[in-house]
Amino acid sequence: MSGSTGRGTTGAGTDTKPDGRVERGNQTRRLVLGRTMDIASVEGLEGLSLGRIATELELSKSGVFALFGSKEELQLATLRAAVAVFAEQVVTPLKDVPPGAGRVRALCRNWLAYSSDRVFSGGCFFYAVSAEFDARTGPVHDAVARARLDWSAYMERTLSEARAVGDFTEDLDVEQLAFEVIALMEAANARSVLLGDVRAYDRAERGVTTRLRSSATDRGRAALTDQGEQA
C-alpha cells in the first residue's frame, strides 16, 4: 500500500503530500498484529476473529476487514508478523558473530531468552500454533509448517558452517544434532508454560551445551569455553 493517489496534490500538481490514510492503515495493522500474535500464542490462531480484534482494540470492524479481508488472512498475517519478531529476537543479533560453535551457542541462548522472556505471552509462538495445526490441511497449516522447516534449516546451516570452520567433527550428523538441540529447547518452553518451571531453561541450556561439546573438536570446545562454559 504505497504511492500517491493524486488527492494530495497542491498547486499545479508539482508537489505532493503523503496520504495520511496509508500511515494510519499501517499503524492500525501493526496494532492489530501485535494483539493477534499474543492471543495466538496463548489461545491459538483459531482464537482470532475480525470482530473480536475490532472490539478489543476499539476499532471499526469494517476497517479491520478492509485490512485483512478474512479470518484466514488475519491468521496468515499474524504468522508472518511472528516470523519477523522471531527473526529480530533470535537471528538478527547474530549478524556480527562469525560462524563457529560460539555462533551456534549464541543462537541457542537467543532462542531460550526469546521463550523465557515471554516475547509472546504464551512462550514460543510457533510451538503453540504447531500443536494446533499439525494434523490439519490448508494454507495456515502450510505456513506453520514452512516456518518450522525454515527454523530447522537455519539451525542445520549454522551447525554446518561451524563444522566447516573446524569447530565440529567432520562426521557430525548435522540434522540429528539440530533435532536434538531444538527438542531440548522446546521441552523447556513447554514445561515452563505448562508448569511455570523456569528452571527448565537452565536444564535445557546445560543439555544443549553437553550435546554440543560432545560433537565439538578441541577448537570448538575452546570456543564454547570462551563463552563462559566450564572446560
mmCIF file of C-alpha atoms in Angstrom:
data_model
loop_
_atom_site.group_PDB
_atom_site.id
_atom_site.type_symbol
_atom_site.label_atom_id
_atom_site.label_comp_id
_atom_site.label_asym_id
_atom_site.label_seq_id
_atom_site.Cartn_x
_atom_site.Cartn_y
_atom_site.Cartn_z
ATOM 1 C CA MET A 1 0.000 0.000 0.000
ATOM 2 C CA SER A 2 2.178 2.838 -1.272
ATOM 3 C CA GLY A 3 2.394 5.661 -3.780
ATOM 4 C CA SER A 4 0.256 8.746 -4.296
ATOM 5 C CA THR A 5 -3.337 8.765 -5.498
ATOM 6 C CA GLY A 6 -3.055 12.382 -6.607
ATOM 7 C CA ARG A 7 -5.541 13.519 -3.969
ATOM 8 C CA GLY A 8 -2.703 15.114 -2.027
ATOM 9 C CA THR A 9 -1.538 17.358 -4.872
ATOM 10 C CA THR A 10 -1.325 21.078 -4.367
ATOM 11 C CA GLY A 11 -0.921 23.997 -6.748
ATOM 12 C CA ALA A 12 -0.238 22.807 -10.260
ATOM 13 C CA GLY A 13 0.429 19.269 -9.085
ATOM 14 C CA THR A 14 4.184 19.572 -8.793
ATOM 15 C CA ASP A 15 4.147 18.941 -5.012
ATOM 16 C CA THR A 16 2.514 16.038 -3.239
ATOM 17 C CA LYS A 17 1.686 15.307 0.355
ATOM 18 C CA PRO A 18 1.801 11.756 1.718
ATOM 19 C CA ASP A 19 -1.649 10.234 2.040
ATOM 20 C CA GLY A 20 -2.162 10.062 5.803
ATOM 21 C CA ARG A 21 -4.551 7.159 5.352
ATOM 22 C CA VAL A 22 -1.672 4.911 4.319
ATOM 23 C CA GLU A 23 0.261 5.549 7.512
ATOM 24 C CA ARG A 24 -2.881 5.256 9.619
ATOM 25 C CA GLY A 25 -3.572 1.938 7.950
ATOM 26 C CA ASN A 26 -0.036 0.760 8.675
ATOM 27 C CA GLN A 27 -0.320 1.830 12.300
ATOM 28 C CA THR A 28 -3.618 0.010 12.661
ATOM 29 C CA ARG A 29 -2.136 -3.077 11.059
ATOM 30 C CA ARG A 30 0.785 -3.057 13.497
ATOM 31 C CA LEU A 31 -1.594 -2.559 16.421
ATOM 32 C CA VAL A 32 -3.813 -5.433 15.314
ATOM 33 C CA LEU A 33 -0.942 -7.842 14.675
ATOM 34 C CA GLY A 34 0.694 -7.039 17.990
ATOM 35 C CA ARG A 35 -2.520 -8.149 19.682
ATOM 36 C CA THR A 36 -3.198 -11.159 17.463
ATOM 37 C CA MET A 37 0.292 -12.565 17.994
ATOM 38 C CA ASP A 38 -0.208 -12.533 21.755
ATOM 39 C CA ILE A 39 -3.681 -14.062 21.507
ATOM 40 C CA ALA A 40 -2.498 -16.805 19.167
ATOM 41 C CA SER A 41 0.474 -17.681 21.376
ATOM 42 C CA VAL A 42 -1.963 -18.390 24.225
ATOM 43 C CA GLU A 43 -5.242 -19.437 22.591
ATOM 44 C CA GLY A 44 -4.125 -20.476 19.129
ATOM 45 C CA LEU A 45 -4.801 -18.998 15.723
ATOM 46 C CA GLU A 46 -8.405 -20.206 15.865
ATOM 47 C CA GLY A 47 -8.898 -17.772 18.724
ATOM 48 C CA LEU A 48 -8.623 -14.895 16.257
ATOM 49 C CA SER A 49 -11.557 -13.177 14.632
ATOM 50 C CA LEU A 50 -12.002 -9.817 12.956
ATOM 51 C CA GLY A 51 -14.882 -8.941 15.250
ATOM 52 C CA ARG A 52 -13.035 -9.816 18.423
ATOM 53 C CA ILE A 53 -9.997 -7.774 17.475
ATOM 54 C CA ALA A 54 -12.111 -4.793 16.464
ATOM 55 C CA THR A 55 -13.944 -4.904 19.801
ATOM 56 C CA GLU A 56 -10.840 -5.373 21.953
ATOM 57 C CA LEU A 57 -8.913 -2.592 20.235
ATOM 58 C CA GLU A 58 -11.955 -0.336 19.805
ATOM 59 C CA LEU A 59 -11.646 -0.280 16.032
ATOM 60 C CA SER A 60 -14.342 -0.431 13.398
ATOM 61 C CA LYS A 61 -14.975 -3.956 12.187
ATOM 62 C CA SER A 62 -15.201 -2.673 8.619
ATOM 63 C CA GLY A 63 -11.757 -1.086 8.998
ATOM 64 C CA VAL A 64 -10.213 -4.327 10.269
ATOM 65 C CA PHE A 65 -11.944 -6.242 7.480
ATOM 66 C CA ALA A 66 -10.552 -3.815 4.909
ATOM 67 C CA LEU A 67 -7.024 -4.539 6.155
ATOM 68 C CA PHE A 68 -7.261 -8.340 6.339
ATOM 69 C CA GLY A 69 -10.349 -9.446 4.420
ATOM 70 C CA SER A 70 -10.937 -12.756 6.184
ATOM 71 C CA LYS A 71 -10.085 -14.746 9.284
ATOM 72 C CA GLU A 72 -7.653 -16.871 7.288
ATOM 73 C CA GLU A 73 -5.794 -13.834 6.011
ATOM 74 C CA LEU A 74 -5.667 -12.475 9.565
ATOM 75 C CA GLN A 75 -4.144 -15.796 10.678
ATOM 76 C CA LEU A 76 -1.588 -15.758 7.854
ATOM 77 C CA ALA A 77 -0.681 -12.126 8.512
ATOM 78 C CA THR A 78 -0.234 -12.967 12.192
ATOM 79 C CA LEU A 79 2.113 -15.803 11.261
ATOM 80 C CA ARG A 80 4.167 -13.543 9.008
ATOM 81 C CA ALA A 81 4.415 -10.940 11.750
ATOM 82 C CA ALA A 82 5.504 -13.598 14.258
ATOM 83 C CA VAL A 83 8.232 -14.791 11.872
ATOM 84 C CA ALA A 84 9.561 -11.230 11.703
ATOM 85 C CA VAL A 85 9.561 -10.890 15.509
ATOM 86 C CA PHE A 86 11.285 -14.257 15.887
ATOM 87 C CA ALA A 87 13.983 -13.258 13.402
ATOM 88 C CA GLU A 88 14.528 -9.957 15.187
ATOM 89 C CA GLN A 89 14.880 -11.634 18.579
ATOM 90 C CA VAL A 90 16.765 -14.819 17.698
ATOM 91 C CA VAL A 91 18.591 -14.401 14.386
ATOM 92 C CA THR A 92 19.371 -10.715 13.834
ATOM 93 C CA PRO A 93 21.569 -10.392 16.965
ATOM 94 C CA LEU A 94 23.964 -12.892 15.337
ATOM 95 C CA LYS A 95 24.751 -10.705 12.326
ATOM 96 C CA ASP A 96 28.251 -9.862 13.598
ATOM 97 C CA VAL A 97 29.003 -13.260 15.150
ATOM 98 C CA PRO A 98 31.328 -15.337 12.935
ATOM 99 C CA PRO A 99 30.495 -18.939 12.018
ATOM 100 C CA GLY A 100 31.500 -21.495 14.598
ATOM 101 C CA ALA A 101 30.485 -23.221 17.810
ATOM 102 C CA GLY A 102 30.181 -19.833 19.514
ATOM 103 C CA ARG A 103 27.559 -18.775 16.974
ATOM 104 C CA VAL A 104 25.624 -21.996 17.492
ATOM 105 C CA ARG A 105 25.693 -21.459 21.231
ATOM 106 C CA ALA A 106 24.574 -17.846 20.895
ATOM 107 C CA LEU A 107 21.722 -18.919 18.624
ATOM 108 C CA CYS A 108 20.507 -21.384 21.251
ATOM 109 C CA ARG A 109 20.794 -18.805 24.011
ATOM 110 C CA ASN A 110 18.832 -16.313 21.943
ATOM 111 C CA TRP A 111 16.058 -18.852 21.453
ATOM 112 C CA LEU A 112 15.892 -19.702 25.155
ATOM 113 C CA ALA A 113 15.760 -15.994 26.025
ATOM 114 C CA TYR A 114 13.036 -15.423 23.412
ATOM 115 C CA SER A 115 10.928 -18.063 25.132
ATOM 116 C CA SER A 116 11.780 -17.329 28.768
ATOM 117 C CA ASP A 117 11.405 -13.550 28.388
ATOM 118 C CA ARG A 118 7.899 -14.125 27.023
ATOM 119 C CA VAL A 119 8.352 -12.109 23.870
ATOM 120 C CA PHE A 120 4.986 -13.743 23.175
ATOM 121 C CA SER A 121 2.685 -14.204 26.165
ATOM 122 C CA GLY A 122 2.338 -17.934 25.579
ATOM 123 C CA GLY A 123 6.037 -18.681 25.172
ATOM 124 C CA CYS A 124 7.250 -19.805 21.764
ATOM 125 C CA PHE A 125 4.614 -18.725 19.249
ATOM 126 C CA PHE A 126 5.442 -21.483 16.778
ATOM 127 C CA TYR A 127 5.414 -24.272 19.342
ATOM 128 C CA ALA A 128 1.903 -23.203 20.341
ATOM 129 C CA VAL A 129 0.409 -22.974 16.853
ATOM 130 C CA SER A 130 2.167 -26.117 15.608
ATOM 131 C CA ALA A 131 0.192 -28.273 18.039
ATOM 132 C CA GLU A 132 -2.978 -26.583 16.839
ATOM 133 C CA PHE A 133 -2.431 -27.129 13.110
ATOM 134 C CA ASP A 134 -0.177 -30.182 12.889
ATOM 135 C CA ALA A 135 -2.936 -32.570 11.727
ATOM 136 C CA ARG A 136 -4.839 -30.094 9.548
ATOM 137 C CA THR A 137 -4.534 -29.120 5.927
ATOM 138 C CA GLY A 138 -4.731 -25.803 4.143
ATOM 139 C CA PRO A 139 -2.823 -22.546 3.779
ATOM 140 C CA VAL A 140 -2.428 -21.880 7.506
ATOM 141 C CA HIS A 141 -1.083 -25.382 8.160
ATOM 142 C CA ASP A 142 1.327 -24.956 5.261
ATOM 143 C CA ALA A 143 2.549 -21.582 6.572
ATOM 144 C CA VAL A 144 3.110 -23.001 10.060
ATOM 145 C CA ALA A 145 4.978 -25.986 8.611
ATOM 146 C CA ARG A 146 7.135 -23.719 6.447
ATOM 147 C CA ALA A 147 8.092 -21.572 9.428
ATOM 148 C CA ARG A 148 9.104 -24.663 11.388
ATOM 149 C CA LEU A 149 11.088 -26.096 8.478
ATOM 150 C CA ASP A 150 12.836 -22.762 7.933
ATOM 151 C CA TRP A 151 13.890 -22.673 11.597
ATOM 152 C CA SER A 152 15.237 -26.230 11.475
ATOM 153 C CA ALA A 153 17.071 -25.441 8.245
ATOM 154 C CA TYR A 154 18.646 -22.351 9.794
ATOM 155 C CA MET A 155 19.866 -24.358 12.789
ATOM 156 C CA GLU A 156 21.273 -27.005 10.459
ATOM 157 C CA ARG A 157 23.015 -24.379 8.327
ATOM 158 C CA THR A 158 24.539 -22.747 11.410
ATOM 159 C CA LEU A 159 25.859 -26.131 12.551
ATOM 160 C CA SER A 160 27.168 -26.927 9.067
ATOM 161 C CA GLU A 161 29.048 -23.631 8.942
ATOM 162 C CA ALA A 162 30.551 -24.375 12.355
ATOM 163 C CA ARG A 163 31.661 -27.789 11.132
ATOM 164 C CA ALA A 164 33.176 -26.204 8.017
ATOM 165 C CA VAL A 165 35.427 -23.925 10.106
ATOM 166 C CA GLY A 166 36.600 -26.889 12.175
ATOM 167 C CA ASP A 167 34.539 -26.482 15.366
ATOM 168 C CA PHE A 168 32.703 -29.808 14.992
ATOM 169 C CA THR A 169 33.907 -33.205 13.871
ATOM 170 C CA GLU A 170 33.768 -33.978 10.156
ATOM 171 C CA ASP A 171 31.413 -36.917 10.714
ATOM 172 C CA LEU A 172 28.873 -34.782 12.564
ATOM 173 C CA ASP A 173 25.266 -35.665 11.703
ATOM 174 C CA VAL A 174 24.004 -32.101 11.389
ATOM 175 C CA GLU A 175 20.331 -32.990 11.056
ATOM 176 C CA GLN A 176 20.433 -35.209 14.142
ATOM 177 C CA LEU A 177 22.180 -32.613 16.289
ATOM 178 C CA ALA A 178 19.807 -29.877 15.154
ATOM 179 C CA PHE A 179 16.850 -32.126 16.009
ATOM 180 C CA GLU A 180 18.178 -32.851 19.495
ATOM 181 C CA VAL A 181 19.063 -29.238 20.294
ATOM 182 C CA ILE A 182 15.677 -27.918 19.156
ATOM 183 C CA ALA A 183 13.897 -30.671 21.069
ATOM 184 C CA LEU A 184 15.679 -29.733 24.302
ATOM 185 C CA MET A 185 14.800 -26.074 23.903
ATOM 186 C CA GLU A 186 11.167 -26.760 23.061
ATOM 187 C CA ALA A 187 10.870 -29.088 26.045
ATOM 188 C CA ALA A 188 11.970 -26.214 28.276
ATOM 189 C CA ASN A 189 9.400 -23.943 26.654
ATOM 190 C CA ALA A 190 6.599 -26.474 27.151
ATOM 191 C CA ARG A 191 7.488 -27.201 30.786
ATOM 192 C CA SER A 192 7.817 -23.538 31.617
ATOM 193 C CA VAL A 193 4.486 -22.605 30.047
ATOM 194 C CA LEU A 194 2.540 -25.545 31.469
ATOM 195 C CA LEU A 195 4.116 -25.848 34.916
ATOM 196 C CA GLY A 196 5.691 -22.452 35.481
ATOM 197 C CA ASP A 197 9.033 -24.199 35.900
ATOM 198 C CA VAL A 198 11.618 -21.557 34.965
ATOM 199 C CA ARG A 199 14.430 -23.950 35.928
ATOM 200 C CA ALA A 200 13.638 -25.851 32.747
ATOM 201 C CA TYR A 201 15.578 -23.264 30.769
ATOM 202 C CA ASP A 202 18.734 -23.884 32.803
ATOM 203 C CA ARG A 203 18.283 -27.614 32.287
ATOM 204 C CA ALA A 204 17.863 -27.125 28.556
ATOM 205 C CA GLU A 205 20.941 -24.911 28.367
ATOM 206 C CA ARG A 206 23.047 -27.491 30.206
ATOM 207 C CA GLY A 207 21.717 -30.241 27.960
ATOM 208 C CA VAL A 208 22.414 -28.259 24.806
ATOM 209 C CA THR A 209 25.929 -27.424 25.984
ATOM 210 C CA THR A 210 26.680 -31.048 26.805
ATOM 211 C CA ARG A 211 25.424 -32.170 23.423
ATOM 212 C CA LEU A 212 27.405 -29.517 21.535
ATOM 213 C CA ARG A 213 30.592 -30.277 23.433
ATOM 214 C CA SER A 214 30.248 -33.992 22.742
ATOM 215 C CA SER A 215 30.357 -33.310 18.994
ATOM 216 C CA ALA A 216 32.891 -30.482 19.062
ATOM 217 C CA THR A 217 36.581 -30.554 18.211
ATOM 218 C CA ASP A 218 39.161 -29.114 20.591
ATOM 219 C CA ARG A 219 38.776 -25.830 18.734
ATOM 220 C CA GLY A 220 35.001 -25.937 19.148
ATOM 221 C CA ARG A 221 35.178 -26.783 22.857
ATOM 222 C CA ALA A 222 37.537 -23.867 23.334
ATOM 223 C CA ALA A 223 35.005 -21.568 21.643
ATOM 224 C CA LEU A 224 32.290 -22.812 23.964
ATOM 225 C CA THR A 225 34.548 -22.314 26.965
ATOM 226 C CA ASP A 226 35.245 -18.750 25.812
ATOM 227 C CA GLN A 227 31.522 -18.145 26.235
ATOM 228 C CA GLY A 228 31.710 -18.962 29.888
ATOM 229 C CA GLU A 229 31.283 -22.727 29.801
ATOM 230 C CA GLN A 230 33.338 -24.930 32.066
ATOM 231 C CA ALA A 231 36.086 -26.875 30.392
#
